[in-house]
mmCIF file of C-alpha atoms in Angstrom:
data_model
loop_
_atom_site.group_PDB
_atom_site.id
_atom_site.type_symbol
_atom_site.label_atom_id
_atom_site.label_comp_id
_atom_site.label_asym_id
_atom_site.label_seq_id
_atom_site.Cartn_x
_atom_site.Cartn_y
_atom_site.Cartn_z
ATOM 1 C CA MET A 1 -55.480 164.957 -75.616
ATOM 2 C CA GLU A 2 -57.413 166.091 -78.684
ATOM 3 C CA ASP A 3 -57.205 162.628 -80.245
ATOM 4 C CA THR A 4 -58.788 160.992 -77.219
ATOM 5 C CA SER A 5 -61.063 163.813 -75.942
ATOM 6 C CA THR A 6 -59.464 163.688 -72.501
ATOM 7 C CA ASN A 7 -57.633 166.046 -70.185
ATOM 8 C CA ILE A 8 -54.133 164.771 -69.374
ATOM 9 C CA THR A 9 -51.814 166.311 -66.783
ATOM 10 C CA VAL A 10 -48.408 165.231 -65.454
ATOM 11 C CA SER A 11 -47.348 165.901 -61.884
ATOM 12 C CA SER A 12 -44.629 168.484 -61.346
ATOM 13 C CA ILE A 13 -41.007 167.434 -61.506
ATOM 14 C CA SER A 14 -40.535 169.269 -58.200
ATOM 15 C CA ASP A 15 -42.621 166.553 -56.528
ATOM 16 C CA ILE A 16 -39.873 164.016 -57.203
ATOM 17 C CA SER A 17 -37.592 163.008 -54.352
ATOM 18 C CA SER A 18 -34.337 161.120 -54.611
ATOM 19 C CA PHE A 19 -36.025 157.934 -53.425
ATOM 20 C CA ASN A 20 -39.256 158.332 -55.393
ATOM 21 C CA LEU A 21 -38.489 159.117 -59.017
ATOM 22 C CA GLU A 22 -42.017 158.526 -60.265
ATOM 23 C CA ARG A 23 -44.273 161.170 -61.780
ATOM 24 C CA VAL A 24 -48.046 160.756 -61.992
ATOM 25 C CA ILE A 25 -50.056 161.075 -65.203
ATOM 26 C CA SER A 26 -53.716 161.955 -64.566
ATOM 27 C CA ILE A 27 -56.298 161.315 -67.272
ATOM 28 C CA ARG A 28 -59.822 162.735 -67.078
ATOM 29 C CA GLY A 29 -62.711 161.875 -69.365
ATOM 30 C CA THR A 30 -65.203 159.154 -70.123
ATOM 31 C CA ILE A 31 -64.259 155.530 -69.557
ATOM 32 C CA ASP A 32 -63.829 154.869 -73.274
ATOM 33 C CA SER A 33 -61.751 158.018 -73.729
ATOM 34 C CA ILE A 34 -59.546 157.155 -70.747
ATOM 35 C CA SER A 35 -58.981 153.676 -72.168
ATOM 36 C CA ARG A 36 -57.810 155.086 -75.512
ATOM 37 C CA ALA A 37 -55.615 157.685 -73.837
ATOM 38 C CA GLU A 38 -54.024 155.111 -71.519
ATOM 39 C CA ALA A 39 -53.112 152.912 -74.483
ATOM 40 C CA GLU A 40 -51.548 155.882 -76.278
ATOM 41 C CA VAL A 41 -49.600 157.006 -73.199
ATOM 42 C CA SER A 42 -48.348 153.460 -72.565
ATOM 43 C CA SER A 43 -47.142 153.195 -76.148
ATOM 44 C CA LYS A 44 -45.186 156.436 -75.868
ATOM 45 C CA LEU A 45 -43.696 155.413 -72.511
ATOM 46 C CA ARG A 46 -42.512 152.102 -73.955
ATOM 47 C CA ALA A 47 -40.916 153.878 -76.923
ATOM 48 C CA ALA A 48 -39.166 156.336 -74.594
ATOM 49 C CA TYR A 49 -37.924 153.532 -72.353
ATOM 50 C CA GLU A 50 -36.465 151.598 -75.284
ATOM 51 C CA SER A 51 -34.828 154.768 -76.601
ATOM 52 C CA ASP A 52 -33.251 155.389 -73.191
ATOM 53 C CA LEU A 53 -31.888 151.835 -73.101
ATOM 54 C CA GLN A 54 -30.255 152.350 -76.493
ATOM 55 C CA ALA A 55 -28.681 155.587 -75.269
ATOM 56 C CA MET A 56 -27.049 153.750 -72.354
ATOM 57 C CA ALA A 57 -26.050 150.648 -74.319
ATOM 58 C CA PRO A 58 -22.653 151.957 -75.561
ATOM 59 C CA GLN A 59 -21.500 152.426 -71.952
ATOM 60 C CA SER A 60 -23.039 149.228 -70.572
ATOM 61 C CA ILE A 61 -20.138 147.196 -71.979
ATOM 62 C CA MET A 62 -17.996 148.734 -69.244
ATOM 63 C CA PHE A 63 -20.224 147.106 -66.610
ATOM 64 C CA PRO A 64 -20.635 143.386 -67.478
ATOM 65 C CA GLY A 65 -23.722 141.778 -65.971
ATOM 66 C CA LEU A 66 -25.437 145.100 -65.227
ATOM 67 C CA HIS A 67 -28.698 145.928 -66.990
ATOM 68 C CA PRO A 68 -28.728 149.460 -68.537
ATOM 69 C CA ALA A 69 -31.899 150.136 -66.537
ATOM 70 C CA ALA A 70 -29.752 150.190 -63.401
ATOM 71 C CA MET A 71 -27.679 153.040 -64.801
ATOM 72 C CA MET A 72 -30.853 154.848 -65.836
ATOM 73 C CA SER A 73 -32.262 154.547 -62.318
ATOM 74 C CA THR A 74 -29.736 156.979 -60.821
ATOM 75 C CA ILE A 75 -29.851 159.613 -63.569
ATOM 76 C CA GLY A 76 -30.534 163.031 -62.087
ATOM 77 C CA LEU A 77 -30.743 161.532 -58.613
ATOM 78 C CA SER A 78 -28.391 164.036 -56.975
ATOM 79 C CA ASN A 79 -30.387 167.023 -58.242
ATOM 80 C CA ASN A 80 -33.632 165.496 -57.018
ATOM 81 C CA TYR A 81 -32.071 164.738 -53.639
ATOM 82 C CA ARG A 82 -31.248 168.398 -53.152
ATOM 83 C CA GLY A 83 -34.846 169.295 -53.831
ATOM 84 C CA GLY A 84 -34.065 170.697 -57.278
ATOM 85 C CA GLY A 85 -36.374 170.850 -60.210
ATOM 86 C CA GLY A 86 -39.049 173.272 -61.195
ATOM 87 C CA GLY A 87 -41.878 173.568 -63.571
ATOM 88 C CA SER A 88 -45.572 173.473 -62.924
ATOM 89 C CA GLY A 89 -48.096 170.710 -62.933
ATOM 90 C CA GLY A 90 -50.621 169.106 -60.667
ATOM 91 C CA ALA A 91 -54.231 168.183 -60.702
ATOM 92 C CA ASN A 92 -56.666 169.294 -63.376
ATOM 93 C CA THR A 93 -59.876 170.551 -61.831
ATOM 94 C CA GLY A 94 -62.088 169.694 -64.828
ATOM 95 C CA GLY A 95 -65.014 167.317 -64.554
ATOM 96 C CA GLY A 96 -65.310 163.713 -65.567
ATOM 97 C CA GLN A 97 -63.747 160.544 -64.281
ATOM 98 C CA GLN A 98 -60.039 160.411 -63.511
ATOM 99 C CA GLN A 99 -57.407 157.701 -63.761
ATOM 100 C CA GLN A 100 -53.839 157.996 -62.516
ATOM 101 C CA ALA A 101 -50.838 156.157 -63.831
ATOM 102 C CA GLN A 102 -47.316 156.344 -62.476
ATOM 103 C CA VAL A 103 -44.411 156.964 -64.809
ATOM 104 C CA PRO A 104 -41.972 154.236 -63.687
ATOM 105 C CA ALA A 105 -38.326 154.979 -63.042
ATOM 106 C CA ASN A 106 -37.093 151.462 -63.618
ATOM 107 C CA ARG A 107 -37.303 148.529 -65.976
ATOM 108 C CA GLN A 108 -40.859 147.591 -65.000
ATOM 109 C CA GLN A 109 -42.024 149.611 -68.010
ATOM 110 C CA SER A 110 -40.555 146.970 -70.287
ATOM 111 C CA GLY A 111 -43.320 144.572 -69.273
ATOM 112 C CA GLN A 112 -40.809 141.786 -68.680
ATOM 113 C CA ALA A 113 -40.133 140.270 -65.286
ATOM 114 C CA PRO A 114 -36.408 140.494 -64.460
ATOM 115 C CA ALA A 115 -34.621 137.185 -64.247
ATOM 116 C CA PRO A 116 -33.501 136.260 -60.728
ATOM 117 C CA VAL A 117 -29.883 137.180 -60.089
ATOM 118 C CA GLN A 118 -27.752 135.863 -57.267
ATOM 119 C CA ALA A 119 -27.037 138.354 -54.520
ATOM 120 C CA GLU A 120 -23.521 139.743 -54.183
ATOM 121 C CA THR A 121 -21.721 141.136 -51.150
ATOM 122 C CA SER A 122 -19.541 144.228 -51.279
ATOM 123 C CA TYR A 123 -17.833 146.208 -48.535
ATOM 124 C CA LEU A 124 -17.335 149.976 -48.723
ATOM 125 C CA PHE A 125 -14.988 151.735 -46.329
ATOM 126 C CA ILE A 126 -16.149 155.250 -45.485
ATOM 127 C CA PRO A 127 -14.574 157.870 -43.202
ATOM 128 C CA ASN A 128 -15.727 157.486 -39.623
ATOM 129 C CA ALA A 129 -16.854 161.116 -39.680
ATOM 130 C CA ALA A 130 -19.236 160.353 -42.555
ATOM 131 C CA VAL A 131 -21.185 157.621 -40.767
ATOM 132 C CA GLY A 132 -23.752 160.023 -39.316
ATOM 133 C CA ALA A 133 -24.503 161.503 -42.742
ATOM 134 C CA VAL A 134 -25.004 158.080 -44.313
ATOM 135 C CA ILE A 135 -27.286 156.933 -41.478
ATOM 136 C CA GLY A 136 -29.271 160.187 -41.376
ATOM 137 C CA THR A 137 -31.555 161.511 -38.671
ATOM 138 C CA LYS A 138 -32.931 158.533 -36.726
ATOM 139 C CA GLY A 139 -31.729 156.256 -39.527
ATOM 140 C CA SER A 140 -33.849 157.965 -42.196
ATOM 141 C CA HIS A 141 -31.205 158.105 -44.939
ATOM 142 C CA ILE A 142 -29.951 154.545 -44.659
ATOM 143 C CA ARG A 143 -33.558 153.302 -44.607
ATOM 144 C CA ASN A 144 -34.195 155.210 -47.825
ATOM 145 C CA ILE A 145 -31.078 153.703 -49.403
ATOM 146 C CA ILE A 146 -32.317 150.217 -48.511
ATOM 147 C CA LYS A 147 -35.832 150.938 -49.787
ATOM 148 C CA PHE A 148 -34.721 152.517 -53.069
ATOM 149 C CA SER A 149 -31.977 150.025 -53.900
ATOM 150 C CA GLY A 150 -33.601 146.829 -52.662
ATOM 151 C CA SER A 151 -30.330 145.884 -50.987
ATOM 152 C CA THR A 152 -29.332 145.158 -47.407
ATOM 153 C CA VAL A 153 -27.007 147.803 -45.958
ATOM 154 C CA ASN A 154 -25.244 147.482 -42.606
ATOM 155 C CA ILE A 155 -22.596 149.704 -41.022
ATOM 156 C CA ALA A 156 -20.169 147.974 -38.678
ATOM 157 C CA PRO A 157 -19.966 149.281 -35.104
ATOM 158 C CA ALA A 158 -16.909 151.424 -34.407
ATOM 159 C CA GLU A 159 -15.427 148.890 -32.001
ATOM 160 C CA GLU A 160 -15.342 146.228 -34.738
ATOM 161 C CA GLU A 161 -13.204 148.417 -36.969
ATOM 162 C CA SER A 162 -10.537 149.389 -34.446
ATOM 163 C CA GLY A 163 -7.111 148.583 -35.778
ATOM 164 C CA VAL A 164 -8.365 147.679 -39.256
ATOM 165 C CA ILE A 165 -6.200 149.185 -42.010
ATOM 166 C CA VAL A 166 -7.423 149.146 -45.612
ATOM 167 C CA PRO A 167 -5.702 150.438 -48.764
ATOM 168 C CA VAL A 168 -6.677 153.994 -49.711
ATOM 169 C CA TYR A 169 -5.990 156.280 -52.654
ATOM 170 C CA GLU A 170 -2.667 158.063 -52.892
ATOM 171 C CA GLY A 171 -2.534 161.146 -50.697
ATOM 172 C CA ALA A 172 -5.455 160.133 -48.476
ATOM 173 C CA THR A 173 -5.092 160.498 -44.740
ATOM 174 C CA GLN A 174 -4.987 157.286 -42.701
ATOM 175 C CA GLU A 175 -8.084 158.179 -40.684
ATOM 176 C CA ALA A 176 -10.458 155.729 -39.066
ATOM 177 C CA ARG A 177 -12.823 154.073 -41.520
ATOM 178 C CA ARG A 178 -15.998 152.058 -41.061
ATOM 179 C CA LYS A 179 -17.065 149.074 -43.113
ATOM 180 C CA VAL A 180 -20.416 149.312 -44.889
ATOM 181 C CA THR A 181 -21.715 145.922 -46.023
ATOM 182 C CA VAL A 182 -24.007 145.948 -49.065
ATOM 183 C CA VAL A 183 -25.817 142.744 -50.085
ATOM 184 C CA GLY A 184 -27.901 142.610 -53.240
ATOM 185 C CA ASN A 185 -27.976 141.854 -56.955
ATOM 186 C CA PRO A 186 -25.927 143.956 -59.433
ATOM 187 C CA GLU A 187 -28.662 146.576 -59.835
ATOM 188 C CA ALA A 188 -29.142 146.874 -56.071
ATOM 189 C CA GLN A 189 -25.369 147.184 -55.626
ATOM 190 C CA TRP A 190 -25.221 149.967 -58.214
ATOM 191 C CA LYS A 191 -28.027 151.962 -56.571
ATOM 192 C CA ALA A 192 -26.860 151.560 -52.968
ATOM 193 C CA GLN A 193 -23.216 152.305 -53.689
ATOM 194 C CA TYR A 194 -24.182 155.300 -55.849
ATOM 195 C CA LEU A 195 -26.238 156.793 -53.024
ATOM 196 C CA ILE A 196 -23.424 156.303 -50.520
ATOM 197 C CA TYR A 197 -20.889 157.941 -52.846
ATOM 198 C CA GLU A 198 -23.311 160.761 -53.623
ATOM 199 C CA LYS A 199 -24.061 161.425 -49.958
ATOM 200 C CA LEU A 200 -20.365 161.724 -49.176
ATOM 201 C CA ARG A 201 -19.903 164.072 -52.125
ATOM 202 C CA GLU A 202 -22.778 166.269 -50.947
ATOM 203 C CA GLU A 203 -21.350 166.362 -47.423
ATOM 204 C CA GLY A 204 -17.945 167.526 -48.697
ATOM 205 C CA PHE A 205 -15.888 164.370 -48.225
ATOM 206 C CA CYS A 206 -14.128 164.877 -51.565
ATOM 207 C CA GLY A 207 -11.171 166.596 -49.940
ATOM 208 C CA ASN A 208 -9.103 168.328 -52.611
ATOM 209 C CA MET A 209 -10.458 166.068 -55.355
ATOM 210 C CA GLU A 210 -13.263 166.630 -57.844
ATOM 211 C CA ASP A 211 -15.049 163.446 -56.808
ATOM 212 C CA VAL A 212 -15.261 161.071 -53.871
ATOM 213 C CA LYS A 213 -12.873 158.127 -53.877
ATOM 214 C CA LEU A 214 -13.564 155.151 -51.648
ATOM 215 C CA THR A 215 -12.122 151.720 -51.066
ATOM 216 C CA VAL A 216 -14.419 148.824 -51.980
ATOM 217 C CA GLU A 217 -13.693 145.234 -51.008
ATOM 218 C CA ILE A 218 -15.076 142.197 -52.799
ATOM 219 C CA ARG A 219 -14.147 138.582 -52.163
ATOM 220 C CA VAL A 220 -13.284 136.107 -54.885
ATOM 221 C CA PRO A 221 -12.372 132.410 -54.891
ATOM 222 C CA SER A 222 -8.686 132.084 -54.039
ATOM 223 C CA SER A 223 -8.285 129.784 -57.028
ATOM 224 C CA GLN A 224 -9.152 132.707 -59.326
ATOM 225 C CA VAL A 225 -6.591 135.201 -57.990
ATOM 226 C CA GLY A 226 -3.908 134.163 -60.458
ATOM 227 C CA ARG A 227 -6.335 134.572 -63.317
ATOM 228 C CA ILE A 228 -7.252 138.095 -62.219
ATOM 229 C CA ILE A 229 -3.592 139.068 -61.898
ATOM 230 C CA GLY A 230 -2.575 137.466 -65.189
ATOM 231 C CA LYS A 231 0.893 136.541 -66.373
ATOM 232 C CA GLY A 232 3.295 139.097 -64.968
ATOM 233 C CA GLY A 233 0.347 141.182 -63.774
ATOM 234 C CA THR A 234 -0.882 141.915 -67.322
ATOM 235 C CA ASN A 235 -4.581 141.338 -66.588
ATOM 236 C CA VAL A 236 -4.811 143.513 -63.509
ATOM 237 C CA ARG A 237 -2.784 146.317 -65.123
ATOM 238 C CA GLU A 238 -5.048 146.319 -68.160
ATOM 239 C CA MET A 239 -8.140 146.307 -65.939
ATOM 240 C CA GLN A 240 -6.792 149.281 -64.009
ATOM 241 C CA ARG A 241 -6.162 151.125 -67.275
ATOM 242 C CA LEU A 242 -9.676 150.471 -68.557
ATOM 243 C CA THR A 243 -11.548 151.227 -65.335
ATOM 244 C CA GLN A 244 -9.287 153.969 -63.924
ATOM 245 C CA ALA A 245 -9.507 152.226 -60.547
ATOM 246 C CA VAL A 246 -6.635 150.999 -58.376
ATOM 247 C CA ILE A 247 -6.923 147.243 -57.789
ATOM 248 C CA LYS A 248 -4.952 145.613 -54.989
ATOM 249 C CA LEU A 249 -4.572 141.855 -54.616
ATOM 250 C CA PRO A 250 -2.187 139.711 -52.559
ATOM 251 C CA GLU A 251 0.849 138.249 -54.252
ATOM 252 C CA GLN A 252 0.022 135.238 -56.371
ATOM 253 C CA GLY A 253 0.445 132.057 -54.351
ATOM 254 C CA SER A 254 0.290 133.847 -50.984
ATOM 255 C CA THR A 255 -3.460 133.468 -50.429
ATOM 256 C CA VAL A 256 -4.886 131.196 -47.758
ATOM 257 C CA GLY A 257 -8.458 130.024 -47.337
ATOM 258 C CA GLU A 258 -11.196 129.599 -49.902
ATOM 259 C CA GLU A 259 -11.754 133.331 -50.515
ATOM 260 C CA THR A 260 -9.417 136.267 -51.065
ATOM 261 C CA SER A 261 -10.159 139.952 -50.630
ATOM 262 C CA VAL A 262 -9.734 142.269 -53.617
ATOM 263 C CA PHE A 263 -9.555 145.978 -52.781
ATOM 264 C CA ILE A 264 -10.732 148.446 -55.422
ATOM 265 C CA ILE A 265 -10.031 152.149 -54.954
ATOM 266 C CA GLY A 266 -11.539 154.976 -56.960
ATOM 267 C CA THR A 267 -14.611 156.967 -57.902
ATOM 268 C CA PHE A 268 -18.069 155.419 -58.163
ATOM 269 C CA TYR A 269 -17.938 154.627 -61.892
ATOM 270 C CA ALA A 270 -14.358 153.355 -61.669
ATOM 271 C CA THR A 271 -15.037 150.980 -58.778
ATOM 272 C CA GLN A 272 -18.304 149.791 -60.319
ATOM 273 C CA SER A 273 -16.603 148.956 -63.601
ATOM 274 C CA ALA A 274 -13.818 147.069 -61.821
ATOM 275 C CA GLN A 275 -16.267 145.162 -59.615
ATOM 276 C CA ARG A 276 -18.381 144.085 -62.567
ATOM 277 C CA ARG A 277 -15.354 143.015 -64.632
ATOM 278 C CA ILE A 278 -13.808 141.001 -61.820
ATOM 279 C CA ARG A 279 -17.104 139.306 -60.974
ATOM 280 C CA ALA A 280 -17.690 138.475 -64.642
ATOM 281 C CA MET A 281 -14.201 137.022 -64.889
ATOM 282 C CA VAL A 282 -14.496 134.710 -61.877
ATOM 283 C CA SER A 283 -18.042 133.609 -62.727
ATOM 284 C CA SER A 284 -17.074 132.217 -66.145
ATOM 285 C CA PRO A 285 -14.006 130.036 -65.466
ATOM 286 C CA ALA A 286 -14.447 128.054 -68.658
ATOM 287 C CA GLN A 287 -13.886 131.061 -70.928
ATOM 288 C CA PRO A 288 -11.277 133.795 -70.518
ATOM 289 C CA GLN A 289 -12.761 137.222 -69.881
ATOM 290 C CA HIS A 290 -11.810 139.755 -72.543
ATOM 291 C CA LEU A 291 -10.835 142.991 -70.878
ATOM 292 C CA HIS A 292 -11.012 145.183 -73.944
ATOM 293 C CA ASN A 293 -14.135 147.203 -74.591
ATOM 294 C CA GLY A 294 -14.108 147.408 -78.341
ATOM 295 C CA GLY A 295 -11.181 149.686 -79.097
ATOM 296 C CA GLY A 296 -9.744 149.205 -75.642
ATOM 297 C CA ASN A 297 -10.483 152.728 -74.401
ATOM 298 C CA ALA A 298 -10.589 153.491 -70.709
ATOM 299 C CA ILE A 299 -13.882 154.129 -68.953
ATOM 300 C CA ASP A 300 -15.416 157.307 -70.338
ATOM 301 C CA THR A 301 -17.008 159.132 -67.419
ATOM 302 C CA ALA A 302 -17.723 162.131 -69.639
ATOM 303 C CA ALA A 303 -19.697 159.925 -72.009
ATOM 304 C CA LEU A 304 -21.701 158.505 -69.107
ATOM 305 C CA THR A 305 -22.472 162.024 -67.911
ATOM 306 C CA HIS A 306 -23.484 163.086 -71.421
ATOM 307 C CA ALA A 307 -25.802 160.104 -71.768
ATOM 308 C CA ALA A 308 -27.303 160.892 -68.377
ATOM 309 C CA GLN A 309 -27.962 164.487 -69.384
ATOM 310 C CA LYS A 310 -29.768 163.330 -72.523
ATOM 311 C CA LEU A 311 -32.055 161.113 -70.468
ATOM 312 C CA GLU A 312 -32.920 163.572 -67.683
ATOM 313 C CA ILE A 313 -36.512 164.681 -67.658
#
């Protein structure tokens, strides 16, 4: 402020909601002073954004095809959803002209337009009892998921799911489940699926587990099933070890039709890692997909959490 002879304030963190992660920087002063201050603020925001990307880069290898900005977009989201956060801020009542700039929560700060990415379709199976929580009062929550993620989210009517049995994690009850269809690019998939997982966790659908486990279905070309399984099942076993997800495919050679369903069971990070690896594998048929992430360690959820904590405002 002293360098530019302006008054600069930042809106309170308590003003953030789970679907609006932006804070507002207000600059007051003369036009020339505001111009200098805006340039300085923009420079610092760019440096912070690039630093955050570097912090997430070591874990991004676990999610092929996903920009680190997608992972950054959900950092601290659960705390904001519950109305957490404190601190003070707000408008400065001093004189002079005022300019407001929003602190972006996504990759727009980089100044580069994202390259178009083909939309993907995923299917999440949630407990029937959780449908109301995901939809929200008069559809408010599902509308917010769609708005924040940029995806299309549809929940199948109960009558369409009667008699449908999907694989579930070991020990889970065979209760009625509803199919949630999510259509969007990898970043939209990450955001929408995260919010669905997080809502179920908040509503207590973890059971006796520390985290929510859901079944996610993706569809792959039937011609690629053998490649995913690998000789003697080596590929799918290694993928399960690395992602900590359970991956269920039909027996090799038993598939019919052009597409085959792959069921992935696990926590949010586990199912995301498996989805991204499988999609990367089938989208590059000319080159084998290497499953190992450097030293071949399994997905490190603790490291992801630690990186998230470092980036929280």
